[in-house]
Short mmCIF file of C-alpha atoms in Angstrom, two decimals:
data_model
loop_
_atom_site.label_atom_id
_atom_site.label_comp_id
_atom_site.label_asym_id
_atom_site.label_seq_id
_atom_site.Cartn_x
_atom_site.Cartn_y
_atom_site.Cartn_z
CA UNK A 1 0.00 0.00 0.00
CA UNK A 2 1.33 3.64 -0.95
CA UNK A 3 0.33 5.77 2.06
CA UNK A 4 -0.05 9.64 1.54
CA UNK A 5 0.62 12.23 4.03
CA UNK A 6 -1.58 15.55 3.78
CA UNK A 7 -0.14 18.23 5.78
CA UNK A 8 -2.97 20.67 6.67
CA UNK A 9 -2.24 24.00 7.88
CA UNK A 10 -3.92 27.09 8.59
CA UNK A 11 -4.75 29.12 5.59
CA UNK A 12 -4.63 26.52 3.74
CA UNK A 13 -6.53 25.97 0.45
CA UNK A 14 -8.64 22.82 1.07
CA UNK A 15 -9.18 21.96 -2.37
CA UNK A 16 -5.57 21.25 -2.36
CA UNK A 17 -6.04 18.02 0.23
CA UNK A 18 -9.72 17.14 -0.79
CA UNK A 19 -9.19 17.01 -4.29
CA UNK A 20 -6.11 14.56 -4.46
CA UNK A 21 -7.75 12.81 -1.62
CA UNK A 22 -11.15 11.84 -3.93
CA UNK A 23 -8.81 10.95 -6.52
CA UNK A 24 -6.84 8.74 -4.53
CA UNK A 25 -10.20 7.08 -3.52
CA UNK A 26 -11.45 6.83 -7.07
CA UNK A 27 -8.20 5.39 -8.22
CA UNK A 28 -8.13 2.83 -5.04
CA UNK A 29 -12.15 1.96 -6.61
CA UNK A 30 -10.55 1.82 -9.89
CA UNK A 31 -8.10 -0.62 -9.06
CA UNK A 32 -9.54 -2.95 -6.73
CA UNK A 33 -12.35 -3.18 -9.80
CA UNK A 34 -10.49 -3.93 -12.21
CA UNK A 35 -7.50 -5.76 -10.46
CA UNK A 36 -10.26 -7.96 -8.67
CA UNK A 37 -8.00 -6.45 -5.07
CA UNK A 38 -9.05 -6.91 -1.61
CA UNK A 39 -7.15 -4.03 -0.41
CA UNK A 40 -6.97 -0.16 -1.86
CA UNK A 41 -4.00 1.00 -3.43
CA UNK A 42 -3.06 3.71 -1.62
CA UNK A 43 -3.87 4.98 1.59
CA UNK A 44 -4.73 8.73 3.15
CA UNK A 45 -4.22 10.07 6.12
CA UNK A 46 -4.49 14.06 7.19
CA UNK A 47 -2.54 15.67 9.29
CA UNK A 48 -1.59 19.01 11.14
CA UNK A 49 1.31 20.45 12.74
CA UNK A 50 0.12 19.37 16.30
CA UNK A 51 -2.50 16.84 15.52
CA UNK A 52 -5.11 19.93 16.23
CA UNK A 53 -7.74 21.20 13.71
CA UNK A 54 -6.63 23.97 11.47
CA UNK A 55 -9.08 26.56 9.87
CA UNK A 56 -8.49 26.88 5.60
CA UNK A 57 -8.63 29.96 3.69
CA UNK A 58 -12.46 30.45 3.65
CA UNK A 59 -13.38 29.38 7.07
CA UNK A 60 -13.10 25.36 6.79
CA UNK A 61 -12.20 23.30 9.47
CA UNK A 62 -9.86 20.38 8.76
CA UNK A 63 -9.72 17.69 11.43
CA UNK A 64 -6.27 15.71 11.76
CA UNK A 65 -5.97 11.95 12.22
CA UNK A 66 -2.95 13.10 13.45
CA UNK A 67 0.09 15.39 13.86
CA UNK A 68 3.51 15.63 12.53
CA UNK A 69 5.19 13.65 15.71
CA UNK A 70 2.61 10.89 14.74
CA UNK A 71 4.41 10.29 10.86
CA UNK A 72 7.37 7.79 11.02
CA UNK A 73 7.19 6.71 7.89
CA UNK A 74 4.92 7.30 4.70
CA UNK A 75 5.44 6.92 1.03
CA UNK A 76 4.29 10.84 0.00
CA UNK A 77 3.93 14.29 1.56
CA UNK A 78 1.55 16.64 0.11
CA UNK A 79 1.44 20.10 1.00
CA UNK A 80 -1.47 22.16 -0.02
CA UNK A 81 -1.60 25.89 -1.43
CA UNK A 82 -0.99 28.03 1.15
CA UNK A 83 -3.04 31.67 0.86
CA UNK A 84 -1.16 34.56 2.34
CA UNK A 85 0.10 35.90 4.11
CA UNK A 86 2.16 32.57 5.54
CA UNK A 87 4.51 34.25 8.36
CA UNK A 88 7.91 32.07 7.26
CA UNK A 89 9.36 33.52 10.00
CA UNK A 90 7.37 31.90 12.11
CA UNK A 91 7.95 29.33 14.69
CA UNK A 92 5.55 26.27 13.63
CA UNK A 93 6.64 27.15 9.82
CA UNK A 94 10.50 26.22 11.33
CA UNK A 95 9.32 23.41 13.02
CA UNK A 96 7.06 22.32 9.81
CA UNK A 97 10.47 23.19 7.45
CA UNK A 98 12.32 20.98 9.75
CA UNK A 99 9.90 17.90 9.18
CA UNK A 100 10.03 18.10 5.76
CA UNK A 101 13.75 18.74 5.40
CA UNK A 102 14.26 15.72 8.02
CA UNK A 103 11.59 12.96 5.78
CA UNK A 104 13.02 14.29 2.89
CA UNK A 105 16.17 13.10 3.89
CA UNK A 106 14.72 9.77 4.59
CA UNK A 107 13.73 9.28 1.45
CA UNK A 108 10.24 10.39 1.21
CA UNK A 109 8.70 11.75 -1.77
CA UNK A 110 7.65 15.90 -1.35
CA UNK A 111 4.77 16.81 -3.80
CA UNK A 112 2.29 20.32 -3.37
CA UNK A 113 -0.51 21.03 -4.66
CA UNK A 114 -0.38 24.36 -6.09
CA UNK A 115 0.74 26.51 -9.45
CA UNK A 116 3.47 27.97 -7.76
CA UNK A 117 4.89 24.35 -6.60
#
């Protein structure tokens, strides 16, 4: 199973995690249809910084299965659009930084969802 990692932050664009996450679950239909499998393909999981909810540009609130601390491993990383501003002076953006930079050099894969990516 390929699990994917959705990091959820504040400001946020949701689109960016519910999206790739309904295409992940029509590709996991997909294959276990066509492939005759017992088990999905690939596997989502949401998180945030601190395993709290986070409020996305526009007011929604994204619930975590878990926070950063929880992720040992996982195949992928996806990282949303973030609308502005984003302090990157900030803090929890080091500490996020940090966690990328450190799975990164594990091996796992980085992608983003945005234009600017």
């Amino acid at each position: 199973m390929i699990h994917f990692t959705f990091l959820a932050e504040n400001n946020c664009l949701s689109s960016g995690i519910s999206g790739a996450i309904d295409a992940l679950s029509i590709a996991n239909l997909l294959w276990q249809y066509m492939e005759g499998a017992k088990t999905p393909l690939f596997e989502s999981r949401i998180i945030t910084p601190d395993g709290e909810p986070v409020t996305a540009n526009g007011g929604m609130v994204i619930h975590a299965a878990g926070s950063m601390a929880d992720i040992r491993t996982t195949n992928m990383i996806v990282i949303p659009a973030f609308f502005m501003p984003l302090d990157l002076k900030a803090k929890r953006t080091e500490q996020i930084c940090d966690w990328l930079k450190m799975h990164h050099a594990q091996g796992t894969r980085l992608a983003a969802t945005c234009t600017g990516s």
